[in-house]
Short mmCIF file of N, CA and C in Angstrom, two decimals:
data_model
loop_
_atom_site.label_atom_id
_atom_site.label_comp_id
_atom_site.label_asym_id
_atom_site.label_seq_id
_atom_site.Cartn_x
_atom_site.Cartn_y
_atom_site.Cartn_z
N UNK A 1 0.85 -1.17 0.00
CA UNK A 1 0.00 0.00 0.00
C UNK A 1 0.89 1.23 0.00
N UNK A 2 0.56 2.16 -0.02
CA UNK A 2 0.78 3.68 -0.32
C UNK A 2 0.09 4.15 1.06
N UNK A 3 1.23 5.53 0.91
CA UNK A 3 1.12 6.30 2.54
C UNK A 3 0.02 6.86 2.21
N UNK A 4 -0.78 7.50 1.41
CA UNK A 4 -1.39 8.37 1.31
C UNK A 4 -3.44 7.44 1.60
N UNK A 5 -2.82 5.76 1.54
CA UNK A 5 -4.09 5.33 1.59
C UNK A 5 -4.09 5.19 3.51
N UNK A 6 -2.77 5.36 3.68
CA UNK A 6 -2.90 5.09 5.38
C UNK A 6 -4.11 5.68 6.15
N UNK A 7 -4.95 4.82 7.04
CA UNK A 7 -6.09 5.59 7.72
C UNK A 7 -4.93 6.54 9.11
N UNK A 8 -5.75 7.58 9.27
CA UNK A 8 -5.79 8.48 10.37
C UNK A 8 -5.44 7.62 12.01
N UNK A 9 -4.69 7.94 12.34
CA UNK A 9 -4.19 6.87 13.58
C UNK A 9 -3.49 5.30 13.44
N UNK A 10 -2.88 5.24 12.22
CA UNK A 10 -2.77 3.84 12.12
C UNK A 10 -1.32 4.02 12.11
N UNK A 11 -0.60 3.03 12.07
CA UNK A 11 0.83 3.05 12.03
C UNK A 11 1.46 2.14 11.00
N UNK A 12 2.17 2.23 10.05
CA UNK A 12 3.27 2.04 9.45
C UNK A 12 4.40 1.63 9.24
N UNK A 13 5.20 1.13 8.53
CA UNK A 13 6.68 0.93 8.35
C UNK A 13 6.55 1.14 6.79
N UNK A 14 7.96 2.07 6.17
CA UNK A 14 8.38 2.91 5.28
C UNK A 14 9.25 1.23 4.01
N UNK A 15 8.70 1.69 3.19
CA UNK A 15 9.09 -0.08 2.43
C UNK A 15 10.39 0.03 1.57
N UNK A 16 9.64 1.42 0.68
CA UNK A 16 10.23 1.70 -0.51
C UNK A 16 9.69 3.16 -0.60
N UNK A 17 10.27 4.08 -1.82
CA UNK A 17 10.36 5.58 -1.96
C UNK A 17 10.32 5.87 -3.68
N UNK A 18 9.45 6.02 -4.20
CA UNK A 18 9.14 5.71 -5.82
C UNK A 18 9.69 7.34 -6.61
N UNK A 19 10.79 7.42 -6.18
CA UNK A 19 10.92 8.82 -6.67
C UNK A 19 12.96 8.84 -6.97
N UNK A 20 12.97 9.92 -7.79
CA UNK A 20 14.09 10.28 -8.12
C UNK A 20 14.96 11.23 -7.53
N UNK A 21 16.42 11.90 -7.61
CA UNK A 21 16.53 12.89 -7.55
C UNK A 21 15.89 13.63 -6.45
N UNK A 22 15.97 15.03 -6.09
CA UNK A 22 15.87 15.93 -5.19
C UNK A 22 14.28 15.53 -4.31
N UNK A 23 13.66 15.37 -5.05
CA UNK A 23 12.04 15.21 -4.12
C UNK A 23 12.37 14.40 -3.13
N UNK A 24 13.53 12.69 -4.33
CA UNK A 24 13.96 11.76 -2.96
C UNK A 24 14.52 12.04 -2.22
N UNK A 25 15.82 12.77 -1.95
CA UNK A 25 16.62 13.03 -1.20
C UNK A 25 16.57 13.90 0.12
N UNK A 26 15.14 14.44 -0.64
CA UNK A 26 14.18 15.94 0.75
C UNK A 26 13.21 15.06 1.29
N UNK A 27 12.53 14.12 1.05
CA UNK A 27 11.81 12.67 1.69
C UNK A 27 12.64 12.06 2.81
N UNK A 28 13.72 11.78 2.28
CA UNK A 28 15.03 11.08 3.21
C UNK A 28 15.36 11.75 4.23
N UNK A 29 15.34 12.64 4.00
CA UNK A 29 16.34 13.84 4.97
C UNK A 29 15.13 14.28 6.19
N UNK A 30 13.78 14.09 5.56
CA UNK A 30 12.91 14.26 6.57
C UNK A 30 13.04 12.91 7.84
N UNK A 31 13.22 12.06 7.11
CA UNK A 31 13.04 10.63 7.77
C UNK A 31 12.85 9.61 7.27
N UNK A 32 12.02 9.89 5.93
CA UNK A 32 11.21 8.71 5.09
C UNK A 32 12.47 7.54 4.58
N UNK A 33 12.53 7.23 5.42
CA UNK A 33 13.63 6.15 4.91
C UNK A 33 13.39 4.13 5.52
N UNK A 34 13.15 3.49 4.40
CA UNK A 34 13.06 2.18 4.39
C UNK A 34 13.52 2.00 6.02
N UNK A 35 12.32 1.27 6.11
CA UNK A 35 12.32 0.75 7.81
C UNK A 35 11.95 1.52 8.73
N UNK A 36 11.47 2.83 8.28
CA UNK A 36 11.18 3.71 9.41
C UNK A 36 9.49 3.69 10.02
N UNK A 37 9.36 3.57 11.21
CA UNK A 37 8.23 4.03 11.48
C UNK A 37 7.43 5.27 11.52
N UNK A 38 5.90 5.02 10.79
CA UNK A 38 5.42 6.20 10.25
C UNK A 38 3.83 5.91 11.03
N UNK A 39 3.37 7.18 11.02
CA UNK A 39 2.08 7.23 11.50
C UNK A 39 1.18 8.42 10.80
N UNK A 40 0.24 7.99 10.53
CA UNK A 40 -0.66 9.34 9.90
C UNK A 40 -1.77 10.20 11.02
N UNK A 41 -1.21 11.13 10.93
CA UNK A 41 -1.78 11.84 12.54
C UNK A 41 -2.73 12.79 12.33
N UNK A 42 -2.41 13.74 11.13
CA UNK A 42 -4.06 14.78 10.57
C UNK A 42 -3.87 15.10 9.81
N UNK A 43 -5.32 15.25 9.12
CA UNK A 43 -5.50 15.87 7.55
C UNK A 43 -6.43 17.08 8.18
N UNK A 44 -5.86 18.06 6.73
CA UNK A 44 -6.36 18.88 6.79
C UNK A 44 -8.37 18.77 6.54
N UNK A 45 -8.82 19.55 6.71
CA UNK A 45 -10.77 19.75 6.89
C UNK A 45 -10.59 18.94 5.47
N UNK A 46 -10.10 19.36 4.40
CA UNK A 46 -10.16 19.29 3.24
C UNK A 46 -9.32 17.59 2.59
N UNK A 47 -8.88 17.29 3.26
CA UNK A 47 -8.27 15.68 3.29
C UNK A 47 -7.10 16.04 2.43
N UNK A 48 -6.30 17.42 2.10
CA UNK A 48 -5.03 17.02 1.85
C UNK A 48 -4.84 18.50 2.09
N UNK A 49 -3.27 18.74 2.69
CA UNK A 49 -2.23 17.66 3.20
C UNK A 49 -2.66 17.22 4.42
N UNK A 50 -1.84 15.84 4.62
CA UNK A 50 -1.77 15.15 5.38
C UNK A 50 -0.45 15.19 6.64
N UNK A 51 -1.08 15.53 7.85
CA UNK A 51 0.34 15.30 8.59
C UNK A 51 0.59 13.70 8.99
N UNK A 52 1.80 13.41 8.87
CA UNK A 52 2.27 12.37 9.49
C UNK A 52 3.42 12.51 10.54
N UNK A 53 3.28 11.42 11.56
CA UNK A 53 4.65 11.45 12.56
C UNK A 53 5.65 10.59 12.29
N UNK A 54 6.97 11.02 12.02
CA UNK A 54 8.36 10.02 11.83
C UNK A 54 9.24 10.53 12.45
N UNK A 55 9.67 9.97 13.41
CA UNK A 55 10.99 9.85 14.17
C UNK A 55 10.30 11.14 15.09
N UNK A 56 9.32 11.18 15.37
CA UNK A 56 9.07 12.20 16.45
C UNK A 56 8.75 13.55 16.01
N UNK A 57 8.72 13.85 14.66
CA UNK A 57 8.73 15.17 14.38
C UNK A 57 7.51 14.61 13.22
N UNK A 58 6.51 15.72 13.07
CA UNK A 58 5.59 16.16 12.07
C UNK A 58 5.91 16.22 10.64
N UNK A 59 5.67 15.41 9.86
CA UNK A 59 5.91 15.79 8.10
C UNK A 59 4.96 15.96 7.61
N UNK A 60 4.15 16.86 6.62
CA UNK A 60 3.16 17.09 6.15
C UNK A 60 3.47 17.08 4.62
N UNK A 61 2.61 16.05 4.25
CA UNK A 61 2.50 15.56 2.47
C UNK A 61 1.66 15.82 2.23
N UNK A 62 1.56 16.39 0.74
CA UNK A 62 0.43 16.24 -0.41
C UNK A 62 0.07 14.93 -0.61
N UNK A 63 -1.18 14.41 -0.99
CA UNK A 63 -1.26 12.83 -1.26
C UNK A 63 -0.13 12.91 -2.71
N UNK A 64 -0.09 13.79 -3.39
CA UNK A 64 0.64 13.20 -4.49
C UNK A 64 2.34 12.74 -3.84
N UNK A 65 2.40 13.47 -2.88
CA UNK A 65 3.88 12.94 -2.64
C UNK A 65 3.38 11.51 -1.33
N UNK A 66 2.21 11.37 -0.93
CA UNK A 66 2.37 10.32 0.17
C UNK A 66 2.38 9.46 -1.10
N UNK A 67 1.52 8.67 -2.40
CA UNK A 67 1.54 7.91 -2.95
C UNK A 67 2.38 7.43 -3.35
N UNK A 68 3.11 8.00 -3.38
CA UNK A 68 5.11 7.72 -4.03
C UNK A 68 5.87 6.71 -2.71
N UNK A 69 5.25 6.46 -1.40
CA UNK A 69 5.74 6.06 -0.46
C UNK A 69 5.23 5.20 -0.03
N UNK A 70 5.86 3.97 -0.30
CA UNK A 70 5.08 2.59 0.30
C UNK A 70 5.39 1.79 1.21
N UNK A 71 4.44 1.85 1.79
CA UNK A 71 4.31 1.29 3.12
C UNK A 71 3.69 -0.02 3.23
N UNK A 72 3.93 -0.65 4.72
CA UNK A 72 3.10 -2.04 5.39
C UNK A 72 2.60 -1.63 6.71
N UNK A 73 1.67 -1.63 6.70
CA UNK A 73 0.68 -1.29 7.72
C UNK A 73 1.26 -2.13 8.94
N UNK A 74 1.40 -1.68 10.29
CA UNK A 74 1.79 -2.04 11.40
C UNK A 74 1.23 -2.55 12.62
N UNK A 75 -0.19 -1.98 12.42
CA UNK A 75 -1.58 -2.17 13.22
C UNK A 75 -1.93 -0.79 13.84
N UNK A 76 -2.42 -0.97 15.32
CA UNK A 76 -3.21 0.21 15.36
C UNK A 76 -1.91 1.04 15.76
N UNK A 77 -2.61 2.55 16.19
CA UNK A 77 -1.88 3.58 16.73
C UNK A 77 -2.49 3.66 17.72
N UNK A 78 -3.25 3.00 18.60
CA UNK A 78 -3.40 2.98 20.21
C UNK A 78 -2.48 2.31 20.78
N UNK A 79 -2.08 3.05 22.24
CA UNK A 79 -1.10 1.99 23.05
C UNK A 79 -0.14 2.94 22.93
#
């Protein structure tokens, strides 16, 4: 699956990164990096952008850039 299908409170692990060049390298540098744990924490009223939590800090994607980022669902985000 794709980050951008992630439900609201659910949690994640980072698989793969479908992108080239600079977009990839500003993805990375945020955190988005294979093996990382990810969580989707709020969308805007309007359902995009999307904030997500990685490594403790807030990233906020367009779905066009969460779709580029694939993920395996981890289970819930309670607990």
């Amino acid at each position: 699956m794709t980050l951008d299908e992630l439900p609201r409170g659910q949690r994640a692990v980072v698989t793969a990164l479908d992108l080239r060049g600079g977009e990839r390298r500003r993805l990375m540098d945020l955190g988005l990096l294979p093996g990382a744990a990810i969580r989707a924490d709020m969308t805007s009223p309007l359902g995009d952008p999307t904030a997500y939590e990685v490594r403790g800090a807030l990233v906020v994607l367009r779905r066009g850039q969460a779709r580029t980022v694939h993920v395996e669902q981890a289970g819930t985000g309670e607990g």
